[in-house]
Amino acid sequence: MSANSFGSRFRITSFGESHGVALGAIVEGCPAGVTFDMSLITSELARRRPGQNGIVSGRNEEDAPEVLSGVFEGKTLGTPIAVIVRNKDARSEDYKEIAFSPRAGHADDLWRSKFGHSDHRGGGRSSGRETVARVIGGAIAQMVLREAAPSLRVFAFASQIGPVKLDDAEVLEVEKRLVGREIAVDQFSSRFPHVVKNAEIEEMLLKAKAEGRSYGGEVQVFIANSPMGLGQPVFHKLKSDLAAAFMSVGATAGVELGDGREVMEAEGSEFHRQTDQRQYGGIRGGISTGEPILLRVFFKPTATVLDVAKKGRHDPCIVIRAIPVLESMAWMVMADHLLWARQDRI
Amino acid sequence: MSANSFGSRFRITSFGESHGVALGAIVEGCPAGVTFDMSLITSELARRRPGQNGIVSGRNEEDAPEVLSGVFEGKTLGTPIAVIVRNKDARSEDYKEIAFSPRAGHADDLWRSKFGHSDHRGGGRSSGRETVARVIGGAIAQMVLREAAPSLRVFAFASQIGPVKLDDAEVLEVEKRLVGREIAVDQFSSRFPHVVKNAEIEEMLLKAKAEGRSYGGEVQVFIANSPMGLGQPVFHKLKSDLAAAFMSVGATAGVELGDGREVMEAEGSEFHRQTDQRQYGGIRGGISTGEPILLRVFFKPTATVLDVAKKGRHDPCIVIRAIPVLESMAWMVMADHLLWARQDRI
Amino acid sequence: MSANSFGSRFRITSFGESHGVALGAIVEGCPAGVTFDMSLITSELARRRPGQNGIVSGRNEEDAPEVLSGVFEGKTLGTPIAVIVRNKDARSEDYKEIAFSPRAGHADDLWRSKFGHSDHRGGGRSSGRETVARVIGGAIAQMVLREAAPSLRVFAFASQIGPVKLDDAEVLEVEKRLVGREIAVDQFSSRFPHVVKNAEIEEMLLKAKAEGRSYGGEVQVFIANSPMGLGQPVFHKLKSDLAAAFMSVGATAGVELGDGREVMEAEGSEFHRQTDQRQYGGIRGGISTGEPILLRVFFKPTATVLDVAKKGRHDPCIVIRAIPVLESMAWMVMADHLLWARQDRI
Amino acid sequence: MSANSFGSRFRITSFGESHGVALGAIVEGCPAGVTFDMSLITSELARRRPGQNGIVSGRNEEDAPEVLSGVFEGKTLGTPIAVIVRNKDARSEDYKEIAFSPRAGHADDLWRSKFGHSDHRGGGRSSGRETVARVIGGAIAQMVLREAAPSLRVFAFASQIGPVKLDDAEVLEVEKRLVGREIAVDQFSSRFPHVVKNAEIEEMLLKAKAEGRSYGGEVQVFIANSPMGLGQPVFHKLKSDLAAAFMSVGATAGVELGDGREVMEAEGSEFHRQTDQRQYGGIRGGISTGEPILLRVFFKPTATVLDVAKKGRHDPCIVIRAIPVLESMAWMVMADHLLWARQDRI
């Protein structure tokens, strides 16, 4: 188990510093013969990209992926797939002062104490920029699942940004409309799928960005049409791997499955008699039931909001750009467990 | 990465079915020369044991551990430590009917569909009985940390059982008194450290047990005096590994770090200016800050409450017995990262 | 990667000291539904057992395996299979003097220097007794292959013991007769499949045992009817995993594939034109070709021959008892790669 | 365990096809603070490079490494180090015919049968060109050991090429002179450290290259000044990991430790009484003794000698260019075990 790898059968290794030469991912375990869709990597990276609209960081990165290996004549080879993205707008001189004054809420001081030698430029490896690797991995996982579980779909959307929330009924409604393809999350600038509230959030975040303020929020992750039987006993329960995946993303403060903390108040004999099955969040005993898999992830307000942020390079709410990252992590976990299940029976 | 192993440097492999011959754990990565404290394993198992009082499962297991390897003349050898516990009260005939009618809230049906062949006796491997292995592993991790980080301490306690809760101030007070050794969690039959509310809970659970009802709850995990600098970048952040650890325990429905979902509502520039540092839960950028590490874990009401439970073999609230299991997982994660940090610098 | 585990998809973890309570193996990755053949474990352990005849160690171990988990109603569950063997004849008092005077050719001194604290009783973990775990794992691998590749067979036999050898033509002849089931290796007391030379070896070893002398030797490992296409690129080539497997057995001094060191003298254009394909040893580019897989393993003379051996507890030639261990390692490598190949294609 | 990774604590992941965009390595586990010596990577790659003299392949690759991550201000960061080398002279049109007629001795046919879809251009991933990644990893391992075990040195040299050999006394003499820095392996065009025989080999190989012929050979790997106590019990013995490392290199047909196959003929009580300790090859019980570590590796004659080789792109004896690759594998194994040993004791 290496510190920068994730997954058992479908496995990503992430590398690259925020202000280094390049970031990238090595994907291992992708079977041979998968149709490789370069445009999917590009479009998913664009969804994560800073500068995509006015309410996210203004760092200007083209994030053009280059595939170095593992693909031939439009199909995967079964060999490691290496994809890199070069850093362009790495104004590391902006960060010189950080060498001497660690930023609140960041880990600069901890890294220095841990490693002795560290990269003070924009957080180095603990920067959110590292998630480029995850989006690459997620896109490749998605290619695998397109062929191995074609109806499986992963959606994530914001259900809270700062004080603005969707209520439970609205969440249900959104899920239904997403599955029915009536709406798409990316129609909404803050990925908060509610026309009026999204406008409200947009205004709030523009103001916050100007003033060096920030907000946290909540993301719903919804996995439709998962095959039944995914997940491993004991330590690699599907819920455990998904929790690890999501909590490995920066600024996360919690994750809930299904009804989450509400389940605490339920009485058991009634709880387990519910017929919509939402109470289990699509996972029982660590194994997918075939019903929709439902998780929620909480995010702290972005840390970098003061001095440095005044230069316009940070996000007033990281939730917006974290959504494709959470989706990517979910795609990878699902691909991993789907391939793992090939070994279930003789 | 194997399905039944957890940890990188300090690594447990768990084995055994609920109604098989024995359960156990192999611990690898425990350095040589650690003083081996057999009584710690025994006492920690006793804390997890069914039948320890009237408000937990009446299954009668002595849970006597036997060390098969890895220890010599009172010290660890640096070789794998194997510890087993034999099943005694494995009334598997009680479970014969389950072979034909899967239990609500359990994974019997899923295991059958996944593996074709499965052990219907009491959940087999997905039974809570598997956590015997984790308590063994946790006790050994605790022995390592006694020498490598002697002041580190792990406490878990219930802050909610069904409708009965501790408020935030009470939680703080409990933490202070636990650290100061003024109280001990095990003084309270439900591990809910409040005299009056504990009595209330006890009554509630006795009634629930008799009526085949059950409750969920919330556990606070509090790690005091952690060294600074534990945690790996990116995928093995300390928070990610702790979340995976806790969510790998059955019946968990969520985990929160620090202020958890409350952080969503905070505004960033104020949030990060707080001086008590509780908002980070003792972890920034995935790395321990040296401040107390604070997590919360949510539990669903126990699933087995109806037919089978009438025979008195199940828990009206699993939280009570889950507490030593969560502590064990926390000990293992901390030992793992402490050993991992030996490789941080040349 | 843990120090005591071997294999990726089919994975064994070995534990136990030579003079501790018990030794054993945890096998993970065995799919559910495999018919479990307890008698195979017993019979394979009997082949490895000391005291099986006059020319091996006289240590008296019944080596009765006990299955603790992973099997139900005669079939594997897909959960970890734990099997242990208790030590009976652990005359550790014989080894008290070793605490002060390390044995020539053993690692007692190195272990002490490495771990500070070590088990001087009969080599502890570096004893050949550890291979009990491997024979258990090999037998379970064999059960998997019986169903997944029923015609695959693994044979090992001695082709040299001390100065007595089979020539190339004799080796070929033996292989043919083994595959044709005309002879069985275990017909020969020294597992050297030649009636006259076996008698000669037997006499030589009886004498050596009495005089505290010992011999090395060569083992041929022959895998018939392997499926084509097993082996992973680059680091887990089939030949690399087999070499690691064999060289992890004590007293080994080398391993050769196919024609081995003879290939050095061959000229390439002729070498690759040979039609019997033996020159590749059944593996090209790290991948099985479907032809017989042929390896040779060299063994040093047993180290423990002097003081301690006078008490009759050691082997005048370890090759005889190493043969079932090498076969076990081969079975495990083949099962591992066969399961691994399930992920080759989408 | 992934198919393209090697090592536990110091771990390389290799990627890239022979005729793809680039090849490279990700190194994980390199501690922070190691002085990074770019020139060492460049010079080691130059030693492996085709076209370095007239008796190796004429493929013209500059092999200019680019470091993408993990290094800052001349020191390692403790984060993954990614280094790539772009392919330049990838005349894949030369290989078009191979799409239809697999090359003798190569694995083209096996890859096609295994993966369904494969890269026929020059062997894709099973090409010797993949070893670029290993040389990168080996150079970084060497940087680690320069600081962690400064006197440790790894030498490899040819002791046989086709019919030309060094005898045992000559091998000893060469080792002594290498350690004493009286000679350097690279003084000899064929890395066969004997002036007269090297000239003979050079002539032989020039002729062979012109005629489409090839030879195998033997390499001595000599590790001086290894710390005592490296190696893990049981499956990751130092000899097992070194054997796996060397046998993962293409065209290898065997590996021997110390006296290798000669040990078979030795009688034990004499064998173990030898005082020069060469009989153990520097490893007892799987653990380094502190004496020189000695291994030998056998190579088959190069496979690609006929049609394609006429175009001058292949090696008449791969041993010459394999030498820096074997050294790289040895550096990595030693760095891995040195870091691993940090966990030996509490």
PDB file of N, CA and C in Angstrom, chain D residues 38-76:
ATOM      1  N   MET D  38      20.492  14.904 -10.651  1.00  0.00           N
ATOM      2  CA  MET D  38      19.948  14.691 -11.995  1.00  0.00           C
ATOM      3  C   MET D  38      20.981  14.045 -12.907  1.00  0.00           C
ATOM      4  N   SER D  39      22.229  14.427 -12.724  1.00  0.00           N
ATOM      5  CA  SER D  39      23.266  13.922 -13.629  1.00  0.00           C
ATOM      6  C   SER D  39      23.430  12.410 -13.468  1.00  0.00           C
ATOM      7  N   LEU D  40      23.089  11.901 -12.290  1.00  0.00           N
ATOM      8  CA  LEU D  40      23.204  10.458 -12.098  1.00  0.00           C
ATOM      9  C   LEU D  40      22.166   9.720 -12.953  1.00  0.00           C
ATOM     10  N   ILE D  41      20.962  10.255 -13.013  1.00  0.00           N
ATOM     11  CA  ILE D  41      19.942   9.636 -13.875  1.00  0.00           C
ATOM     12  C   ILE D  41      20.419   9.668 -15.321  1.00  0.00           C
ATOM     13  N   THR D  42      20.889  10.821 -15.729  1.00  0.00           N
ATOM     14  CA  THR D  42      21.343  10.967 -17.117  1.00  0.00           C
ATOM     15  C   THR D  42      22.478  10.001 -17.430  1.00  0.00           C
ATOM     16  N   SER D  43      23.434   9.918 -16.522  1.00  0.00           N
ATOM     17  CA  SER D  43      24.605   9.073 -16.824  1.00  0.00           C
ATOM     18  C   SER D  43      24.234   7.594 -16.772  1.00  0.00           C
ATOM     19  N   GLU D  44      23.343   7.224 -15.876  1.00  0.00           N
ATOM     20  CA  GLU D  44      22.937   5.813 -15.832  1.00  0.00           C
ATOM     21  C   GLU D  44      22.122   5.459 -17.076  1.00  0.00           C
ATOM     22  N   LEU D  45      21.265   6.372 -17.503  1.00  0.00           N
ATOM     23  CA  LEU D  45      20.518   6.116 -18.745  1.00  0.00           C
ATOM     24  C   LEU D  45      21.467   5.991 -19.929  1.00  0.00           C
ATOM     25  N   ALA D  46      22.498   6.775 -19.929  1.00  0.00           N
ATOM     26  CA  ALA D  46      23.463   6.703 -21.028  1.00  0.00           C
ATOM     27  C   ALA D  46      24.138   5.333 -21.064  1.00  0.00           C
ATOM     28  N   ARG D  47      24.342   4.754 -19.899  1.00  0.00           N
ATOM     29  CA  ARG D  47      24.957   3.433 -19.838  1.00  0.00           C
ATOM     30  C   ARG D  47      24.030   2.350 -20.408  1.00  0.00           C
ATOM     31  N   ARG D  48      22.722   2.577 -20.335  1.00  0.00           N
ATOM     32  CA  ARG D  48      21.746   1.607 -20.836  1.00  0.00           C
ATOM     33  C   ARG D  48      21.375   1.865 -22.297  1.00  0.00           C
ATOM     34  N   ARG D  49      21.678   3.040 -22.764  1.00  0.00           N
ATOM     35  CA  ARG D  49      21.202   3.554 -24.032  1.00  0.00           C
ATOM     36  C   ARG D  49      21.638   2.687 -25.236  1.00  0.00           C
ATOM     37  N   PRO D  50      20.729   2.495 -26.178  1.00  0.00           N
ATOM     38  CA  PRO D  50      21.175   1.887 -27.435  1.00  0.00           C
ATOM     39  C   PRO D  50      22.078   2.880 -28.158  1.00  0.00           C
ATOM     40  N   GLY D  51      22.856   2.376 -29.062  1.00  0.00           N
ATOM     41  CA  GLY D  51      23.705   3.266 -29.857  1.00  0.00           C
ATOM     42  C   GLY D  51      24.924   3.792 -29.125  1.00  0.00           C
ATOM     43  N   GLN D  52      25.200   3.293 -27.920  1.00  0.00           N
ATOM     44  CA  GLN D  52      26.345   3.826 -27.172  1.00  0.00           C
ATOM     45  C   GLN D  52      27.681   3.387 -27.739  1.00  0.00           C
ATOM     46  N   ASN D  53      27.656   2.245 -28.436  1.00  0.00           N
ATOM     47  CA  ASN D  53      28.851   1.847 -29.187  1.00  0.00           C
ATOM     48  C   ASN D  53      28.423   0.874 -30.288  1.00  0.00           C
ATOM     49  N   GLY D  54      29.393   0.341 -31.009  1.00  0.00           N
ATOM     50  CA  GLY D  54      29.060  -0.433 -32.196  1.00  0.00           C
ATOM     51  C   GLY D  54      28.503  -1.819 -31.927  1.00  0.00           C
ATOM     52  N   ILE D  55      28.618  -2.297 -30.685  1.00  0.00           N
ATOM     53  CA  ILE D  55      28.203  -3.674 -30.440  1.00  0.00           C
ATOM     54  C   ILE D  55      26.858  -3.781 -29.710  1.00  0.00           C
ATOM     55  N   VAL D  56      26.130  -2.678 -29.724  1.00  0.00           N
ATOM     56  CA  VAL D  56      24.760  -2.735 -29.191  1.00  0.00           C
ATOM     57  C   VAL D  56      23.790  -2.224 -30.256  1.00  0.00           C
ATOM     58  N   SER D  57      22.512  -2.277 -29.943  1.00  0.00           N
ATOM     59  CA  SER D  57      21.484  -1.856 -30.895  1.00  0.00           C
ATOM     60  C   SER D  57      21.733  -0.438 -31.390  1.00  0.00           C
ATOM     61  N   GLY D  58      21.423  -0.222 -32.661  1.00  0.00           N
ATOM     62  CA  GLY D  58      21.623   1.088 -33.240  1.00  0.00           C
ATOM     63  C   GLY D  58      20.444   2.030 -33.117  1.00  0.00           C
ATOM     64  N   ARG D  59      19.380   1.567 -32.444  1.00  0.00           N
ATOM     65  CA  ARG D  59      18.247   2.477 -32.251  1.00  0.00           C
ATOM     66  C   ARG D  59      18.772   3.759 -31.619  1.00  0.00           C
ATOM     67  N   ASN D  60      18.351   4.883 -32.192  1.00  0.00           N
ATOM     68  CA  ASN D  60      18.930   6.138 -31.764  1.00  0.00           C
ATOM     69  C   ASN D  60      17.987   6.873 -30.820  1.00  0.00           C
ATOM     70  N   GLU D  61      18.192   6.659 -29.527  1.00  0.00           N
ATOM     71  CA  GLU D  61      17.352   7.337 -28.547  1.00  0.00           C
ATOM     72  C   GLU D  61      18.233   8.188 -27.664  1.00  0.00           C
ATOM     73  N   GLU D  62      17.875   9.438 -27.559  1.00  0.00           N
ATOM     74  CA  GLU D  62      18.654  10.346 -26.730  1.00  0.00           C
ATOM     75  C   GLU D  62      18.431  10.012 -25.259  1.00  0.00           C
ATOM     76  N   ASP D  63      17.242   9.511 -24.947  1.00  0.00           N
ATOM     77  CA  ASP D  63      16.883   9.150 -23.576  1.00  0.00           C
ATOM     78  C   ASP D  63      17.121  10.283 -22.595  1.00  0.00           C
ATOM     79  N   ALA D  64      16.567  11.439 -22.926  1.00  0.00           N
ATOM     80  CA  ALA D  64      16.718  12.598 -22.043  1.00  0.00           C
ATOM     81  C   ALA D  64      15.616  12.567 -21.000  1.00  0.00           C
ATOM     82  N   PRO D  65      15.973  12.405 -19.737  1.00  0.00           N
ATOM     83  CA  PRO D  65      14.956  12.313 -18.698  1.00  0.00           C
ATOM     84  C   PRO D  65      14.386  13.683 -18.329  1.00  0.00           C
ATOM     85  N   GLU D  66      13.098  13.689 -18.006  1.00  0.00           N
ATOM     86  CA  GLU D  66      12.471  14.907 -17.493  1.00  0.00           C
ATOM     87  C   GLU D  66      11.832  14.577 -16.157  1.00  0.00           C
ATOM     88  N   VAL D  67      12.154  15.346 -15.144  1.00  0.00           N
ATOM     89  CA  VAL D  67      11.565  15.135 -13.820  1.00  0.00           C
ATOM     90  C   VAL D  67      10.295  15.962 -13.724  1.00  0.00           C
ATOM     91  N   LEU D  68       9.188  15.293 -13.460  1.00  0.00           N
ATOM     92  CA  LEU D  68       7.904  16.001 -13.415  1.00  0.00           C
ATOM     93  C   LEU D  68       7.483  16.381 -12.006  1.00  0.00           C
ATOM     94  N   SER D  69       7.993  15.685 -11.011  1.00  0.00           N
ATOM     95  CA  SER D  69       7.491  15.920  -9.654  1.00  0.00           C
ATOM     96  C   SER D  69       8.431  15.351  -8.613  1.00  0.00           C
ATOM     97  N   GLY D  70       8.216  15.765  -7.368  1.00  0.00           N
ATOM     98  CA  GLY D  70       8.879  15.140  -6.237  1.00  0.00           C
ATOM     99  C   GLY D  70      10.195  15.758  -5.825  1.00  0.00           C
ATOM    100  N   VAL D  71      10.633  16.760  -6.555  1.00  0.00           N
ATOM    101  CA  VAL D  71      11.932  17.369  -6.267  1.00  0.00           C
ATOM    102  C   VAL D  71      11.755  18.876  -6.217  1.00  0.00           C
ATOM    103  N   PHE D  72      12.382  19.510  -5.259  1.00  0.00           N
ATOM    104  CA  PHE D  72      12.256  20.960  -5.118  1.00  0.00           C
ATOM    105  C   PHE D  72      13.557  21.504  -4.543  1.00  0.00           C
ATOM    106  N   GLU D  73      14.064  22.498  -5.189  1.00  0.00           N
ATOM    107  CA  GLU D  73      15.322  23.121  -4.744  1.00  0.00           C
ATOM    108  C   GLU D  73      16.413  22.086  -4.474  1.00  0.00           C
ATOM    109  N   GLY D  74      16.503  21.106  -5.369  1.00  0.00           N
ATOM    110  CA  GLY D  74      17.619  20.170  -5.314  1.00  0.00           C
ATOM    111  C   GLY D  74      17.489  19.042  -4.319  1.00  0.00           C
ATOM    112  N   LYS D  75      16.324  18.957  -3.660  1.00  0.00           N
ATOM    113  CA  LYS D  75      16.142  17.862  -2.713  1.00  0.00           C
ATOM    114  C   LYS D  75      14.796  17.186  -2.955  1.00  0.00           C
ATOM    115  N   THR D  76      14.722  15.932  -2.564  1.00  0.00           N
ATOM    116  CA  THR D  76      13.449  15.226  -2.690  1.00  0.00           C
ATOM    117  C   THR D  76      12.467  15.746  -1.639  1.00  0.00           C
TER     118      THR D  76
END
